[in-house]
């Protein structure tokens, strides 16, 4: 609804203003095609069924056609017959017949139509004209607002870019969906999942996680939270590798703290089992050099886009995401991490910290919905976790704002008992005692469209890498076996070979500073 209001405010100026901006020229239109379309709808139900969902009343340039189409749409949605007589009768009942040009005009519309053979082409023509008029009106309103001293430049940029994005992506549609069309969409989606093993969203690459979620769903906001040293960034990078490499799905990662080359270096260290210390110093033996260059040479084309802008504002984030979706077809967005973002344009804050985090959280959800992609954001937890006997996090531990829990579709926690010297799992079935060594748990504490669950994952702290439990030591895909590690045999990225060594010395390379702790305290790099 917000998108629709934003677009409407920028595209529907008064008619006189539209003409003046266009230097006296007639706005783009195809009235003759509009007549053919309306006439077809009145005499051919097949043409109506094929094209009515592509149109809204404002697509028509002639005001008479807008009134007639509104009546046709109302009758169609009410499952009433749509023909010459029913439309005229309804217009009379609503006292709008004169606005529609009278009954003679409506009858004339049907005279030049023989069939609906070319209805889709006719609809495409008037849609193109409508898009041109929309571009003119958006531009006119941006120009007008730019001259006003009271205009907030960042707000204007955001609204303008959102309007152009909607126009470019053909999202200027009616503001509602019928139950009929939604049921058909749902059935088509269910059918399409038949051969996808239940994955309806973007797969995380972790079998048991995907089993619980069905993949990360479009328009969802997913929060992954944990205390320092639990491996938040490591989990994000492991998942990014699975998505961009294993499934070749374009994705974006916004790192507000670590440099992009540092992130890539961590991925290299994770996949090659070469320590970050050696990568920083270049002290590799011959076999490690061969392994490194073999892997890095295949990194260059991965559909992975990393942005390292610090203190990124939600305005800039939204703009960057729109461009990534439009230009590169990005299907998933990650943020490391939420508390480092700023709410206002140009880095300005808005109110106290809790209000600012609430705005950022709401904005992330709005962006996910607008772009129709999953947005995954890391978050930090309060210190209350440390005072709890079992150290197991819960929803009340989300730091600084309850709005995060409210806005998120999925809230999950990373929990590694081994870090707290807890040697066996506390939630095993009765009679079982499983060691926590090299294991972690993804606790799905909130799942708006599914059940909550605790998912066990394998984790090797020496390589900061997550994987499926069964694959942990078999040397297979995603595992940590003694054979040559998998992963970078297929990975692609945008860095140049050798760029991984363009790093500061070890004393200058920082990990995460969540809660003023080093996120890598438990890692060897």
Short mmCIF file of C-alpha atoms in Angstrom, two decimals:
data_model
loop_
_atom_site.label_atom_id
_atom_site.label_comp_id
_atom_site.label_asym_id
_atom_site.label_seq_id
_atom_site.Cartn_x
_atom_site.Cartn_y
_atom_site.Cartn_z
CA UNK A 1 0.00 0.00 0.00
CA UNK A 2 2.86 2.38 0.84
CA UNK A 3 4.42 1.75 -2.57
CA UNK A 4 1.11 2.48 -4.25
CA UNK A 5 0.70 5.74 -2.33
CA UNK A 6 4.25 6.83 -3.11
CA UNK A 7 3.81 6.14 -6.79
CA UNK A 8 0.42 7.83 -6.85
CA UNK A 9 1.79 10.97 -5.21
CA UNK A 10 4.48 11.29 -7.87
CA UNK A 11 2.56 10.21 -10.96
CA UNK A 12 -0.83 11.84 -10.60
CA UNK A 13 -0.37 15.58 -10.83
CA UNK A 14 -3.14 17.74 -12.27
CA UNK A 15 -3.72 17.63 -16.01
CA UNK A 16 -2.86 21.30 -16.64
CA UNK A 17 0.50 20.87 -14.91
CA UNK A 18 1.21 17.76 -16.98
CA UNK A 19 0.62 19.66 -20.21
CA UNK A 20 2.75 22.61 -19.11
CA UNK A 21 5.68 20.36 -18.21
CA UNK A 22 5.37 18.66 -21.56
CA UNK A 23 5.82 22.05 -23.29
CA UNK A 24 2.29 22.04 -24.67
CA UNK A 25 2.67 18.60 -26.24
CA UNK A 26 -0.06 15.99 -26.02
CA UNK A 27 0.85 13.34 -23.44
CA UNK A 28 1.55 9.89 -24.92
CA UNK A 29 -1.69 7.99 -25.51
CA UNK A 30 -3.38 5.45 -27.77
CA UNK A 31 -7.08 6.25 -27.51
CA UNK A 32 -7.97 4.21 -30.60
CA UNK A 33 -6.46 1.10 -29.01
CA UNK A 34 -8.33 1.89 -25.80
CA UNK A 35 -11.61 1.86 -27.75
CA UNK A 36 -10.75 -1.54 -29.26
CA UNK A 37 -9.92 -2.99 -25.83
CA UNK A 38 -13.11 -1.74 -24.17
CA UNK A 39 -15.16 -2.90 -27.14
CA UNK A 40 -13.55 -6.35 -27.01
CA UNK A 41 -14.25 -6.68 -23.29
CA UNK A 42 -17.94 -5.92 -23.94
CA UNK A 43 -18.44 -8.63 -26.57
CA UNK A 44 -15.81 -11.34 -25.95
CA UNK A 45 -15.37 -12.99 -22.54
CA UNK A 46 -12.22 -14.78 -23.70
CA UNK A 47 -10.45 -11.49 -24.31
CA UNK A 48 -11.65 -10.25 -20.93
CA UNK A 49 -10.27 -13.29 -19.09
CA UNK A 50 -6.89 -13.04 -20.83
CA UNK A 51 -6.20 -9.36 -20.24
CA UNK A 52 -8.23 -7.83 -17.42
CA UNK A 53 -5.61 -8.60 -14.75
CA UNK A 54 -3.02 -6.56 -16.69
CA UNK A 55 -5.00 -3.34 -16.49
CA UNK A 56 -6.17 -0.78 -13.98
CA UNK A 57 -8.55 2.14 -14.67
CA UNK A 58 -5.73 4.73 -14.63
CA UNK A 59 -3.96 2.96 -17.50
CA UNK A 60 -6.60 4.40 -19.83
CA UNK A 61 -5.97 7.95 -21.02
CA UNK A 62 -9.57 8.86 -21.92
CA UNK A 63 -11.58 9.55 -18.70
CA UNK A 64 -14.66 7.92 -20.27
CA UNK A 65 -12.73 4.68 -20.71
CA UNK A 66 -11.58 4.82 -17.09
CA UNK A 67 -15.19 4.95 -15.91
CA UNK A 68 -16.31 2.14 -18.24
CA UNK A 69 -13.40 -0.12 -17.33
CA UNK A 70 -14.02 0.45 -13.59
CA UNK A 71 -17.56 -0.84 -14.07
CA UNK A 72 -16.36 -3.81 -16.14
CA UNK A 73 -13.83 -4.65 -13.42
CA UNK A 74 -16.45 -4.43 -10.68
CA UNK A 75 -18.81 -6.76 -12.55
CA UNK A 76 -16.01 -9.20 -13.35
CA UNK A 77 -14.81 -9.34 -9.73
CA UNK A 78 -18.39 -9.93 -8.58
CA UNK A 79 -18.73 -12.88 -11.00
CA UNK A 80 -21.51 -11.04 -12.83
CA UNK A 81 -21.94 -11.20 -16.61
CA UNK A 82 -20.02 -8.53 -18.53
CA UNK A 83 -21.66 -7.37 -21.73
CA UNK A 84 -23.08 -4.26 -23.32
CA UNK A 85 -26.36 -4.26 -21.40
CA UNK A 86 -24.99 -5.16 -17.94
CA UNK A 87 -22.35 -2.43 -18.16
CA UNK A 88 -24.83 0.24 -19.27
CA UNK A 89 -27.30 -0.86 -16.59
CA UNK A 90 -24.67 -0.65 -13.83
CA UNK A 91 -23.50 2.78 -15.02
CA UNK A 92 -27.09 4.02 -14.85
CA UNK A 93 -27.48 2.59 -11.36
CA UNK A 94 -24.32 4.40 -10.23
CA UNK A 95 -25.37 7.57 -12.08
CA UNK A 96 -22.14 7.51 -14.12
CA UNK A 97 -23.52 6.91 -17.60
CA UNK A 98 -22.96 10.50 -18.66
CA UNK A 99 -19.35 10.36 -17.43
CA UNK A 100 -18.89 7.29 -19.62
CA UNK A 101 -20.04 9.18 -22.72
CA UNK A 102 -23.62 7.93 -22.77
CA UNK A 103 -25.12 4.69 -24.02
CA UNK A 104 -24.63 5.61 -27.68
CA UNK A 105 -20.88 6.00 -27.18
CA UNK A 106 -20.66 2.63 -25.40
CA UNK A 107 -22.59 0.95 -28.21
CA UNK A 108 -20.25 2.54 -30.79
CA UNK A 109 -17.25 1.00 -28.98
CA UNK A 110 -18.46 -2.48 -29.90
CA UNK A 111 -19.15 -1.72 -33.56
CA UNK A 112 -15.54 -1.90 -34.77
CA UNK A 113 -14.62 -5.13 -32.97
CA UNK A 114 -14.89 -8.57 -34.55
CA UNK A 115 -12.82 -10.74 -32.17
CA UNK A 116 -10.22 -10.71 -29.39
CA UNK A 117 -7.47 -12.12 -31.62
CA UNK A 118 -4.98 -9.29 -30.97
CA UNK A 119 -6.11 -8.15 -27.53
CA UNK A 120 -2.74 -8.80 -25.85
CA UNK A 121 -0.92 -6.61 -28.39
CA UNK A 122 -3.50 -3.84 -27.93
CA UNK A 123 -3.11 -4.01 -24.15
CA UNK A 124 0.68 -3.82 -24.45
CA UNK A 125 0.41 -0.65 -26.54
CA UNK A 126 -1.72 1.25 -24.02
CA UNK A 127 0.47 0.01 -21.14
CA UNK A 128 3.54 1.44 -22.87
CA UNK A 129 1.80 4.78 -23.29
CA UNK A 130 0.79 4.73 -19.63
CA UNK A 131 4.37 4.04 -18.57
CA UNK A 132 5.55 7.01 -20.64
CA UNK A 133 2.95 9.26 -19.01
CA UNK A 134 4.03 7.95 -15.60
CA UNK A 135 7.66 8.78 -16.35
CA UNK A 136 6.66 12.31 -17.40
CA UNK A 137 4.64 12.85 -14.22
CA UNK A 138 7.30 11.43 -11.89
CA UNK A 139 9.94 13.63 -13.51
CA UNK A 140 7.68 16.68 -13.35
CA UNK A 141 7.00 16.20 -9.65
CA UNK A 142 10.70 15.61 -8.89
CA UNK A 143 11.56 18.86 -10.71
CA UNK A 144 8.83 20.75 -8.86
CA UNK A 145 9.88 19.38 -5.44
CA UNK A 146 13.55 20.11 -6.14
CA UNK A 147 12.81 23.84 -6.28
CA UNK A 148 11.21 23.84 -2.82
CA UNK A 149 13.48 24.85 0.06
CA UNK A 150 11.59 22.62 2.49
CA UNK A 151 12.28 19.45 0.51
CA UNK A 152 14.24 16.70 2.27
CA UNK A 153 16.67 15.67 -0.45
CA UNK A 154 17.11 12.10 0.81
CA UNK A 155 13.38 11.56 1.12
CA UNK A 156 12.86 12.94 -2.39
CA UNK A 157 15.60 10.67 -3.77
CA UNK A 158 14.06 7.68 -2.08
CA UNK A 159 10.54 8.39 -3.38
CA UNK A 160 11.76 9.14 -6.90
CA UNK A 161 13.91 6.02 -7.08
CA UNK A 162 11.08 3.89 -5.71
CA UNK A 163 8.69 5.27 -8.34
CA UNK A 164 11.12 4.66 -11.20
CA UNK A 165 11.83 1.17 -9.84
CA UNK A 166 8.11 0.33 -9.85
CA UNK A 167 7.70 1.64 -13.39
CA UNK A 168 10.78 -0.22 -14.68
CA UNK A 169 9.71 -3.51 -13.15
CA UNK A 170 6.11 -3.31 -14.26
CA UNK A 171 4.75 -3.28 -10.72
CA UNK A 172 2.20 -0.58 -11.43
CA UNK A 173 -0.78 -2.85 -11.00
CA UNK A 174 -4.07 -2.96 -9.21
CA UNK A 175 -3.86 -2.76 -5.43
CA UNK A 176 -5.71 -6.04 -4.78
CA UNK A 177 -5.84 -9.68 -5.82
CA UNK A 178 -8.91 -11.83 -6.15
CA UNK A 179 -9.28 -15.12 -4.32
CA UNK A 180 -9.65 -16.75 -7.72
CA UNK A 181 -6.27 -15.57 -8.98
CA UNK A 182 -4.54 -16.25 -5.66
CA UNK A 183 -5.79 -19.85 -5.53
CA UNK A 184 -4.49 -20.41 -9.06
CA UNK A 185 -1.10 -18.94 -8.10
CA UNK A 186 -0.93 -21.11 -4.99
CA UNK A 187 -1.74 -24.27 -6.95
CA UNK A 188 0.86 -23.41 -9.60
CA UNK A 189 3.44 -22.87 -6.86
CA UNK A 190 2.59 -26.18 -5.20
CA UNK A 191 2.90 -27.98 -8.55
CA UNK A 192 6.27 -26.35 -9.21
CA UNK A 193 7.59 -27.67 -5.88
CA UNK A 194 6.99 -31.28 -6.88
CA UNK A 195 10.51 -31.71 -8.24
CA UNK A 196 12.25 -29.29 -5.86
CA UNK A 197 12.21 -31.48 -2.74
CA UNK A 198 10.00 -28.99 -0.90
CA UNK A 199 12.24 -25.98 -1.51
CA UNK A 200 10.01 -23.02 -2.32
CA UNK A 201 12.58 -20.35 -1.47
CA UNK A 202 16.31 -19.66 -1.74
CA UNK A 203 18.15 -22.68 -0.27
CA UNK A 204 20.57 -22.03 2.59
CA UNK A 205 22.69 -25.02 1.59
CA UNK A 206 22.16 -26.63 5.00
CA UNK A 207 19.89 -29.64 4.54
CA UNK A 208 18.17 -29.62 7.94
CA UNK A 209 17.68 -25.84 7.92
CA UNK A 210 16.07 -26.00 4.49
CA UNK A 211 13.87 -28.86 5.67
CA UNK A 212 12.42 -26.61 8.38
CA UNK A 213 12.12 -23.42 6.34
CA UNK A 214 11.59 -24.65 2.78
CA UNK A 215 14.37 -22.22 1.87
CA UNK A 216 14.47 -18.50 2.62
CA UNK A 217 11.18 -17.13 1.30
CA UNK A 218 10.78 -14.05 -0.87
CA UNK A 219 9.73 -10.89 1.01
CA UNK A 220 10.77 -12.41 4.37
CA UNK A 221 12.99 -10.67 6.92
CA UNK A 222 15.22 -13.25 8.61
CA UNK A 223 17.12 -12.27 11.76
CA UNK A 224 20.11 -14.37 12.84
CA UNK A 225 21.29 -13.34 16.29
CA UNK A 226 23.95 -14.55 18.72
CA UNK A 227 26.41 -13.50 21.37
CA UNK A 228 30.02 -12.69 20.39
CA UNK A 229 32.24 -15.61 19.29
CA UNK A 230 29.27 -17.80 18.36
CA UNK A 231 30.21 -17.51 14.67
CA UNK A 232 27.62 -15.13 13.22
CA UNK A 233 29.80 -13.90 10.37
CA UNK A 234 31.15 -17.41 9.80
CA UNK A 235 27.60 -18.72 9.46
CA UNK A 236 26.70 -15.92 7.05
CA UNK A 237 29.79 -16.59 4.91
CA UNK A 238 29.21 -20.36 4.92
CA UNK A 239 25.67 -19.76 3.76
CA UNK A 240 26.78 -17.20 1.16
CA UNK A 241 29.16 -19.79 -0.27
CA UNK A 242 26.39 -22.39 -0.44
CA UNK A 243 24.02 -20.01 -2.21
CA UNK A 244 26.39 -18.30 -4.65
CA UNK A 245 28.54 -21.34 -5.41
CA UNK A 246 26.47 -24.43 -4.80
CA UNK A 247 23.27 -23.04 -6.32
CA UNK A 248 24.63 -20.22 -8.53
CA UNK A 249 22.05 -17.79 -7.10
CA UNK A 250 23.00 -14.08 -7.32
CA UNK A 251 23.17 -12.52 -3.86
CA UNK A 252 24.46 -9.39 -2.12
CA UNK A 253 26.31 -9.08 1.18
CA UNK A 254 26.51 -5.74 2.98
CA UNK A 255 29.42 -5.77 5.42
CA UNK A 256 29.26 -2.63 7.55
CA UNK A 257 32.40 -3.44 9.51
CA UNK A 258 34.82 -5.81 7.79
CA UNK A 259 36.49 -4.99 4.49
CA UNK A 260 35.25 -6.99 1.50
CA UNK A 261 38.72 -8.46 0.86
CA UNK A 262 38.84 -9.63 4.48
CA UNK A 263 35.53 -11.42 4.00
CA UNK A 264 36.78 -13.11 0.85
CA UNK A 265 39.98 -14.09 2.67
CA UNK A 266 37.89 -15.72 5.41
CA UNK A 267 36.02 -17.67 2.73
CA UNK A 268 39.31 -18.78 1.21
CA UNK A 269 40.63 -19.83 4.62
CA UNK A 270 37.43 -21.72 5.34
CA UNK A 271 37.34 -23.58 2.04
CA UNK A 272 41.05 -24.32 1.60
CA UNK A 273 41.90 -25.05 5.25
CA UNK A 274 44.74 -22.55 5.00
CA UNK A 275 44.89 -20.38 8.09
CA UNK A 276 44.22 -16.66 7.78
CA UNK A 277 47.55 -16.03 9.49
CA UNK A 278 49.38 -17.71 6.62
CA UNK A 279 47.29 -15.83 4.06
CA UNK A 280 48.15 -12.49 5.69
CA UNK A 281 51.87 -13.24 5.76
CA UNK A 282 52.09 -15.23 2.53
CA UNK A 283 53.98 -18.05 4.33
CA UNK A 284 52.46 -20.96 2.40
CA UNK A 285 54.20 -24.13 1.38
CA UNK A 286 54.19 -25.32 -2.23
CA UNK A 287 51.09 -27.48 -1.85
CA UNK A 288 49.18 -24.62 -0.20
CA UNK A 289 50.21 -22.17 -2.93
CA UNK A 290 48.99 -24.59 -5.57
CA UNK A 291 45.73 -25.12 -3.73
CA UNK A 292 45.21 -21.41 -3.22
CA UNK A 293 45.79 -20.32 -6.82
CA UNK A 294 43.75 -23.23 -8.11
CA UNK A 295 40.82 -22.09 -5.98
CA UNK A 296 41.18 -18.33 -6.45
CA UNK A 297 41.42 -18.68 -10.23
CA UNK A 298 37.84 -19.99 -10.22
CA UNK A 299 36.50 -17.32 -7.87
CA UNK A 300 36.18 -14.51 -10.34
CA UNK A 301 32.69 -15.06 -11.72
CA UNK A 302 30.64 -15.92 -8.61
CA UNK A 303 27.30 -14.05 -8.50
CA UNK A 304 28.33 -12.57 -5.14
CA UNK A 305 28.28 -8.79 -4.64
CA UNK A 306 29.87 -7.33 -1.50
CA UNK A 307 29.41 -3.77 -0.25
CA UNK A 308 31.64 -2.57 2.60
CA UNK A 309 30.18 0.93 3.18
CA UNK A 310 30.45 1.71 6.93
CA UNK A 311 27.50 3.26 8.82
CA UNK A 312 25.25 2.64 5.84
CA UNK A 313 21.97 4.56 6.04
CA UNK A 314 18.71 2.80 5.31
CA UNK A 315 18.15 5.25 2.41
CA UNK A 316 21.44 4.28 0.74
CA UNK A 317 20.84 0.62 1.49
CA UNK A 318 17.44 0.69 -0.20
CA UNK A 319 18.85 2.44 -3.27
CA UNK A 320 21.76 0.00 -3.58
CA UNK A 321 19.45 -3.00 -3.21
CA UNK A 322 17.13 -1.75 -5.94
CA UNK A 323 20.03 -1.36 -8.33
CA UNK A 324 21.41 -4.81 -7.47
CA UNK A 325 18.02 -6.42 -8.11
CA UNK A 326 17.47 -4.54 -11.37
CA UNK A 327 21.00 -4.78 -12.80
CA UNK A 328 22.25 -8.12 -11.48
CA UNK A 329 19.10 -10.10 -10.67
CA UNK A 330 20.07 -10.46 -7.00
CA UNK A 331 17.69 -12.89 -5.25
CA UNK A 332 18.89 -12.62 -1.64
CA UNK A 333 20.38 -9.83 0.50
CA UNK A 334 22.49 -10.21 3.65
CA UNK A 335 23.43 -7.53 6.21
CA UNK A 336 26.29 -7.82 8.71
CA UNK A 337 25.01 -6.39 10.95
CA UNK A 338 21.75 -4.55 11.76
CA UNK A 339 22.95 -2.43 14.69
CA UNK A 340 25.65 -0.78 12.55
CA UNK A 341 23.10 0.72 10.16
CA UNK A 342 21.78 4.26 10.56
CA UNK A 343 18.18 5.33 10.12
CA UNK A 344 18.47 8.83 8.70
CA UNK A 345 19.70 10.12 5.36
CA UNK A 346 23.33 11.18 5.38
CA UNK A 347 23.97 9.25 8.59
CA UNK A 348 21.54 11.28 10.70
CA UNK A 349 19.89 9.55 13.62
CA UNK A 350 16.21 9.79 14.45
CA UNK A 351 15.24 9.88 18.11
CA UNK A 352 16.76 7.52 20.67
CA UNK A 353 18.59 4.34 19.82
CA UNK A 354 15.60 2.07 20.35
CA UNK A 355 13.45 4.15 17.98
CA UNK A 356 16.26 4.14 15.42
CA UNK A 357 16.63 0.35 15.53
CA UNK A 358 12.84 0.03 15.23
CA UNK A 359 12.86 2.16 12.09
CA UNK A 360 15.75 0.17 10.60
CA UNK A 361 13.96 -3.10 11.34
CA UNK A 362 10.70 -1.90 9.76
CA UNK A 363 12.61 -0.58 6.75
CA UNK A 364 14.41 -3.90 6.19
CA UNK A 365 11.06 -5.70 6.17
CA UNK A 366 9.62 -3.08 3.77
CA UNK A 367 12.61 -3.50 1.43
CA UNK A 368 12.24 -7.29 1.46
CA UNK A 369 8.57 -6.91 0.53
CA UNK A 370 9.15 -4.21 -2.11
CA UNK A 371 11.93 -6.12 -3.89
CA UNK A 372 10.34 -9.53 -3.22
CA UNK A 373 13.60 -11.07 -2.02
CA UNK A 374 14.65 -12.51 1.37
CA UNK A 375 16.65 -10.12 3.55
CA UNK A 376 18.89 -11.79 6.16
CA UNK A 377 20.29 -9.55 8.87
CA UNK A 378 22.66 -10.40 11.71
CA UNK A 379 21.84 -8.97 15.12
CA UNK A 380 23.42 -8.93 18.54
CA UNK A 381 22.00 -10.23 21.80
CA UNK A 382 22.02 -8.63 25.23
CA UNK A 383 24.31 -9.84 28.01
CA UNK A 384 21.38 -11.45 29.84
CA UNK A 385 22.24 -14.65 27.97
CA UNK A 386 25.46 -14.94 29.98
CA UNK A 387 23.58 -14.94 33.30
CA UNK A 388 21.35 -17.86 32.29
CA UNK A 389 22.53 -21.31 33.51
CA UNK A 390 22.22 -23.07 30.13
CA UNK A 391 23.34 -19.99 28.13
CA UNK A 392 20.59 -20.78 25.61
CA UNK A 393 19.33 -17.55 23.94
CA UNK A 394 15.65 -16.61 23.70
CA UNK A 395 13.56 -13.92 21.97
CA UNK A 396 13.69 -11.51 24.92
CA UNK A 397 17.48 -11.31 24.48
CA UNK A 398 17.26 -9.36 21.21
CA UNK A 399 19.12 -6.18 21.93
CA UNK A 400 17.85 -2.59 21.85
CA UNK A 401 14.41 -3.12 20.35
CA UNK A 402 11.45 -5.46 20.56
CA UNK A 403 10.52 -4.27 17.06
CA UNK A 404 13.11 -6.65 15.61
CA UNK A 405 11.15 -9.62 16.94
CA UNK A 406 7.88 -8.07 15.75
CA UNK A 407 9.02 -7.24 12.20
CA UNK A 408 10.97 -10.43 11.47
CA UNK A 409 9.34 -13.41 9.79
CA UNK A 410 12.05 -15.71 11.17
CA UNK A 411 14.19 -15.12 14.25
CA UNK A 412 16.97 -17.64 14.82
CA UNK A 413 19.90 -17.88 17.21
CA UNK A 414 23.33 -19.46 16.83
CA UNK A 415 24.29 -21.40 19.97
CA UNK A 416 27.60 -23.20 20.59
CA UNK A 417 27.64 -24.85 24.02
CA UNK A 418 31.28 -25.83 23.51
CA UNK A 419 32.26 -22.16 23.86
CA UNK A 420 30.76 -22.13 27.37
CA UNK A 421 32.57 -25.41 28.31
CA UNK A 422 29.25 -27.32 28.10
CA UNK A 423 30.29 -30.77 26.89
CA UNK A 424 26.92 -32.44 26.19
CA UNK A 425 23.69 -31.15 24.67
CA UNK A 426 20.98 -30.27 27.16
CA UNK A 427 18.09 -30.99 24.77
CA UNK A 428 18.90 -34.55 23.72
CA UNK A 429 16.27 -37.26 24.01
CA UNK A 430 16.18 -39.10 27.31
CA UNK A 431 19.02 -41.58 27.62
CA UNK A 432 21.19 -39.89 25.00
CA UNK A 433 24.24 -37.74 25.63
CA UNK A 434 25.69 -36.19 22.49
CA UNK A 435 28.99 -34.36 22.63
CA UNK A 436 28.90 -30.67 21.70
CA UNK A 437 32.42 -30.77 20.26
CA UNK A 438 32.56 -29.20 16.79
CA UNK A 439 28.80 -28.68 16.82
CA UNK A 440 26.44 -25.72 16.87
CA UNK A 441 22.71 -25.24 16.89
CA UNK A 442 20.53 -22.91 14.88
CA UNK A 443 17.56 -22.21 17.13
CA UNK A 444 14.55 -21.11 15.08
CA UNK A 445 12.67 -19.31 17.86
CA UNK A 446 10.11 -17.54 15.68
CA UNK A 447 8.75 -18.77 12.37
CA UNK A 448 5.78 -16.81 11.10
CA UNK A 449 4.93 -19.32 8.38
CA UNK A 450 6.09 -22.54 9.98
CA UNK A 451 7.11 -24.35 13.13
CA UNK A 452 9.96 -23.51 15.47
CA UNK A 453 12.85 -25.98 15.68
CA UNK A 454 16.40 -26.59 16.88
CA UNK A 455 18.70 -27.57 14.02
CA UNK A 456 22.10 -29.14 14.71
CA UNK A 457 24.99 -28.09 12.49
CA UNK A 458 28.65 -29.02 12.45
CA UNK A 459 31.17 -26.26 13.11
CA UNK A 460 34.95 -26.31 13.03
CA UNK A 461 36.23 -23.25 14.85
CA UNK A 462 39.71 -23.59 13.34
CA UNK A 463 38.26 -22.93 9.90
CA UNK A 464 35.14 -20.97 11.00
CA UNK A 465 32.96 -23.14 8.82
CA UNK A 466 29.44 -24.51 9.24
CA UNK A 467 28.03 -27.59 7.53
CA UNK A 468 25.55 -30.44 7.84
CA UNK A 469 26.24 -32.72 10.78
CA UNK A 470 26.46 -35.98 8.80
CA UNK A 471 28.77 -34.40 6.20
CA UNK A 472 31.12 -32.95 8.78
CA UNK A 473 33.92 -35.47 8.49
CA UNK A 474 33.26 -37.36 5.28
CA UNK A 475 35.24 -35.09 2.98
CA UNK A 476 32.14 -34.62 0.84
CA UNK A 477 30.42 -31.47 -0.31
CA UNK A 478 30.17 -29.11 2.60
CA UNK A 479 32.21 -31.38 4.85
CA UNK A 480 35.54 -31.03 6.61
CA UNK A 481 37.19 -34.34 5.72
CA UNK A 482 40.84 -35.05 5.18
CA UNK A 483 40.46 -35.06 1.41
CA UNK A 484 40.82 -31.94 -0.65
CA UNK A 485 38.09 -29.62 0.66
CA UNK A 486 35.15 -28.97 -1.61
CA UNK A 487 33.66 -25.59 -2.35
CA UNK A 488 36.03 -23.44 -4.32
CA UNK A 489 36.20 -25.99 -7.11
CA UNK A 490 33.03 -24.28 -8.33
CA UNK A 491 33.07 -20.87 -6.67
CA UNK A 492 33.25 -17.59 -8.53
CA UNK A 493 33.68 -14.04 -7.28
CA UNK A 494 34.51 -10.54 -8.40
CA UNK A 495 37.99 -10.15 -6.86
CA UNK A 496 41.21 -10.33 -8.85
CA UNK A 497 43.57 -13.26 -8.23
CA UNK A 498 46.03 -12.31 -5.52
CA UNK A 499 43.79 -9.59 -4.07
CA UNK A 500 43.44 -11.68 -0.94
CA UNK A 501 46.97 -10.69 0.03
CA UNK A 502 46.32 -6.96 -0.12
CA UNK A 503 45.65 -6.83 3.60
CA UNK A 504 47.04 -4.93 6.58
CA UNK A 505 49.24 -6.82 9.03
CA UNK A 506 47.68 -9.14 11.58
CA UNK A 507 47.58 -6.51 14.31
CA UNK A 508 45.38 -4.29 12.17
CA UNK A 509 42.86 -6.82 10.90
CA UNK A 510 39.74 -6.65 13.04
CA UNK A 511 36.85 -9.01 13.51
CA UNK A 512 33.39 -8.07 14.64
CA UNK A 513 33.03 -5.60 17.50
CA UNK A 514 29.53 -6.66 18.50
CA UNK A 515 29.09 -5.87 22.20
CA UNK A 516 32.70 -4.62 22.21
CA UNK A 517 34.03 -8.17 21.87
CA UNK A 518 36.01 -9.70 19.04
CA UNK A 519 33.68 -12.01 17.13
CA UNK A 520 36.67 -14.18 16.30
CA UNK A 521 38.03 -14.62 19.84
CA UNK A 522 37.52 -18.35 19.58
CA UNK A 523 38.97 -18.56 16.07
CA UNK A 524 42.67 -18.86 15.15
CA UNK A 525 42.35 -15.92 12.70
#
